[in-house]
Amino acid sequence: MNLENEILQIKNLNPGEKEFHQAIEEVLISIKPLLENCEKYKKNSIIQRITEPDRQIKFRVSWLDDQGNVQVNRGYRVQFNNALGPYKGGLRFHPSVNISVIKFLAFEQIFKNALTGLPIGGGKGGSDFNPKGKSNNEIMRFCQSFMTELCKHIGPERDVPAGDIGVGAREIGYLFGQYKRILNVHEGVLTGKGISYGGSLARKEATGYGLVYFTDSLLRKNGLNIKGKNVCISGAGNVAIYAAEKVQALGANVITMSDSTGWIYDSEGIDLNLIKKIKEVEKLRISEYKKLKPSAKYFEGKFLWSIPCEIALPCATQNEVTLECCENLVKNGTIALLEGANMPVCPEGVQLLKEKGILFIPGKAANAGGVSVSALEMSQNSLKLNWTFDQVDSKLKQIMEDILENILITCKEYNLKEDYVAGANILGFKRVADSIIEQGVI
Ligand code: NDP
């Protein structure tokens, strides 16, 4: 059977799962140069095995709101592949969550985790629960109910969830508390924990900082420098805020940020303390920024990447960067786009950026800093010791540089020129597929 037919068969096996189809297609098409020269993958039915999750867990989450009404949401955990180590990947709480979104994220996570070189498999979970507008007590009751079911399926050597959209330090704290209450063990079952009870320094900053370390290295390899460049960032959550912090530390200008209601353009450079106050502390809309800094501009609706910038770092959500956005970026002379979010650029957009010679790095490589430091948190928990911020940060920097270096080697080996998507996918896929084969038919 040829590859196109195999992809069709996988789509038919998973009907209606459009995000999952998109992720499968993107990975499998790009690794053609590997598959064409590797009979063992065909012989061992690797494509069928790697695209079928080990298991998908779906459960009801009932909880009481502040008015005493019973609310019901759906919870998910997809344990996709543990060939390299325990399942590892975040939990997302957002109304858009469904099985397709969780499967696409878990599938991507397998290869992202493989790229880090650390011993972690791929998984992802979450719920269609919307944390916006909920009280602290409601969030706590929801997290406790969610963990009451999830705790049956996870463990430090089995599956170690973390945060993602809508799941930050507060939610991880409530989830951890409930796990401990039910199982009566204080162990590293989640990452992104508070520093006082087993969290790692630099975990909060890791995805954003890692993205910018990667950007800096990539530009240097291409004879360029990040200093003085204009950088557009979308999102104003965990990834976006710490990407912006590192961009500014390296002497470049962040001129845009956004949230799900609108976006701001500040030609003088974003005031990050203001953003942290609005989004991290007061949890308000980004439109507040203009009230506090009237010289900035605020626009309602989706960020269309119409502001000229040399570097684009989409850090909000999947498929936020449309073809039209990519046309704007090309027209405005952007030199590099690195995905801080998971799959933020639509497939036609990726194609255009590659054709026009814009340096494009997929999320599974560019945003791997978060899961890398999560794995370092697991190591610290096992060793029962804490590393300093600088120790973790320098390991993070090294991991990001190694990922880039290994992708460049793979691109050379398979004659992929600057197709970093194919380079990252081949490198990650090969590590997982070879391990599956070595472990027999299981
Ligand atoms: P947060 O919840 O902290 O922030 C998400 C940001 O994106 C918020 O500003 C949010 O706006 C905005 N956003 C969310 N959904 C939409 C939407 N549909 N349209 C427009 N804007 C939206 O999440 P993270 O920063 O943790 O995650 C961002 C991305 O990075 C996700 O794709 C995630 O999977 C990926 N990622 C995260 C990692 C991590 O360590 N946290 C690791 C690797 C990848 P609002 O404030 O209005 O909700």
PDB file of C-alpha atoms and ligand atoms in Angstrom, residues 92 94 105 112 124 132 163-166 203 207 235-240 258-261 279 285 315-317 340-342 367 370, ligand 1:
ATOM      1  CA  ARG A  92      -5.464  21.278  28.684  1.00  0.00           C
ATOM      2  CA  HIS A  94     -10.455  24.685  27.396  1.00  0.00           C
ATOM      3  CA  LEU A 105      -1.373  16.883  20.869  1.00  0.00           C
ATOM      4  CA  LYS A 112       8.780  16.215  20.598  1.00  0.00           C
ATOM      5  CA  LYS A 124      -1.767  14.327  26.587  1.00  0.00           C
ATOM      6  CA  LYS A 132     -12.578  31.453  32.672  1.00  0.00           C
ATOM      7  CA  GLY A 163       0.145  21.931  32.496  1.00  0.00           C
ATOM      8  CA  ASP A 164      -0.978  23.323  29.143  1.00  0.00           C
ATOM      9  CA  ILE A 165      -3.628  25.878  28.132  1.00  0.00           C
ATOM     10  CA  GLY A 166      -5.793  26.656  31.175  1.00  0.00           C
ATOM     11  CA  ARG A 203       9.925  25.236  34.747  1.00  0.00           C
ATOM     12  CA  THR A 207       8.999  26.764  27.128  1.00  0.00           C
ATOM     13  CA  GLY A 235      -0.720  34.851  23.104  1.00  0.00           C
ATOM     14  CA  ALA A 236      -0.196  36.289  26.567  1.00  0.00           C
ATOM     15  CA  GLY A 237      -0.043  33.067  28.551  1.00  0.00           C
ATOM     16  CA  ASN A 238       2.795  31.050  30.015  1.00  0.00           C
ATOM     17  CA  VAL A 239       4.712  30.453  26.767  1.00  0.00           C
ATOM     18  CA  ALA A 240       4.202  33.944  25.322  1.00  0.00           C
ATOM     19  CA  SER A 258      -2.623  38.874  22.100  1.00  0.00           C
ATOM     20  CA  ASP A 259      -5.271  36.879  23.928  1.00  0.00           C
ATOM     21  CA  SER A 260      -8.449  35.170  22.809  1.00  0.00           C
ATOM     22  CA  THR A 261     -10.340  38.480  22.574  1.00  0.00           C
ATOM     23  CA  LYS A 279      -2.691  38.408  32.641  1.00  0.00           C
ATOM     24  CA  ARG A 285      -8.381  40.898  29.168  1.00  0.00           C
ATOM     25  CA  CYS A 315       2.463  31.196  21.164  1.00  0.00           C
ATOM     26  CA  ALA A 316      -1.345  30.888  21.541  1.00  0.00           C
ATOM     27  CA  THR A 317      -3.055  27.871  19.973  1.00  0.00           C
ATOM     28  CA  GLY A 340       5.895  28.402  20.400  1.00  0.00           C
ATOM     29  CA  ALA A 341       2.401  26.887  20.430  1.00  0.00           C
ATOM     30  CA  ASN A 342       1.608  23.398  19.120  1.00  0.00           C
ATOM     31  CA  ASN A 367       8.712  24.486  22.139  1.00  0.00           C
ATOM     32  CA  GLY A 370       8.861  22.926  28.583  1.00  0.00           C
TER      33      GLY A 370
HETATM   34  P1  NDP B   1      -1.933  29.597  28.489  1.00  0.00           P
HETATM   35  O1  NDP B   1      -3.296  29.126  28.832  1.00  0.00           O
HETATM   36  O2  NDP B   1      -1.025  30.029  29.569  1.00  0.00           O
HETATM   37  O3  NDP B   1      -2.022  30.779  27.408  1.00  0.00           O
HETATM   38  C1  NDP B   1      -2.651  30.628  26.185  1.00  0.00           C
HETATM   39  C2  NDP B   1      -2.734  31.984  25.503  1.00  0.00           C
HETATM   40  O4  NDP B   1      -3.282  31.805  24.205  1.00  0.00           O
HETATM   41  C3  NDP B   1      -3.661  32.946  26.239  1.00  0.00           C
HETATM   42  O5  NDP B   1      -3.222  34.255  26.026  1.00  0.00           O
HETATM   43  C4  NDP B   1      -5.001  32.693  25.554  1.00  0.00           C
HETATM   44  O6  NDP B   1      -5.897  33.789  25.643  1.00  0.00           O
HETATM   45  C5  NDP B   1      -4.557  32.476  24.124  1.00  0.00           C
HETATM   46  N1  NDP B   1      -5.508  31.583  23.432  1.00  0.00           N
HETATM   47  C6  NDP B   1      -5.915  30.366  23.834  1.00  0.00           C
HETATM   48  N2  NDP B   1      -6.802  29.859  22.955  1.00  0.00           N
HETATM   49  C7  NDP B   1      -6.941  30.792  21.998  1.00  0.00           C
HETATM   50  C8  NDP B   1      -7.721  30.862  20.820  1.00  0.00           C
HETATM   51  N3  NDP B   1      -8.536  29.866  20.453  1.00  0.00           N
HETATM   52  N4  NDP B   1      -7.593  31.982  20.047  1.00  0.00           N
HETATM   53  C9  NDP B   1      -6.769  32.982  20.415  1.00  0.00           C
HETATM   54  N5  NDP B   1      -6.019  32.968  21.521  1.00  0.00           N
HETATM   55  C10 NDP B   1      -6.100  31.887  22.302  1.00  0.00           C
HETATM   56  O7  NDP B   1      -1.269  28.408  27.636  1.00  0.00           O
HETATM   57  P2  NDP B   1       0.267  28.143  27.325  1.00  0.00           P
HETATM   58  O8  NDP B   1       0.983  29.432  27.158  1.00  0.00           O
HETATM   59  O9  NDP B   1       0.756  27.160  28.296  1.00  0.00           O
HETATM   60  O10 NDP B   1       0.169  27.381  25.923  1.00  0.00           O
HETATM   61  C11 NDP B   1       0.165  28.071  24.670  1.00  0.00           C
HETATM   62  C12 NDP B   1       0.509  27.099  23.561  1.00  0.00           C
HETATM   63  O11 NDP B   1       1.818  26.553  23.796  1.00  0.00           O
HETATM   64  C13 NDP B   1      -0.419  25.901  23.420  1.00  0.00           C
HETATM   65  O12 NDP B   1      -0.473  25.528  22.050  1.00  0.00           O
HETATM   66  C14 NDP B   1       0.311  24.811  24.200  1.00  0.00           C
HETATM   67  O13 NDP B   1      -0.070  23.509  23.789  1.00  0.00           O
HETATM   68  C15 NDP B   1       1.757  25.127  23.815  1.00  0.00           C
HETATM   69  N6  NDP B   1       2.772  24.612  24.714  1.00  0.00           N
HETATM   70  C16 NDP B   1       2.766  24.935  26.049  1.00  0.00           C
HETATM   71  C17 NDP B   1       3.765  24.457  26.874  1.00  0.00           C
HETATM   72  C18 NDP B   1       3.871  24.866  28.301  1.00  0.00           C
HETATM   73  O14 NDP B   1       4.889  24.519  28.928  1.00  0.00           O
HETATM   74  N7  NDP B   1       2.935  25.596  28.857  1.00  0.00           N
HETATM   75  C19 NDP B   1       4.800  23.526  26.356  1.00  0.00           C
HETATM   76  C20 NDP B   1       4.768  23.346  24.918  1.00  0.00           C
HETATM   77  C21 NDP B   1       3.761  23.840  24.160  1.00  0.00           C
HETATM   78  P3  NDP B   1      -6.799  34.011  26.949  1.00  0.00           P
HETATM   79  O15 NDP B   1      -5.914  34.637  27.974  1.00  0.00           O
HETATM   80  O16 NDP B   1      -7.890  34.907  26.477  1.00  0.00           O
HETATM   81  O17 NDP B   1      -7.290  32.658  27.366  1.00  0.00           O
END
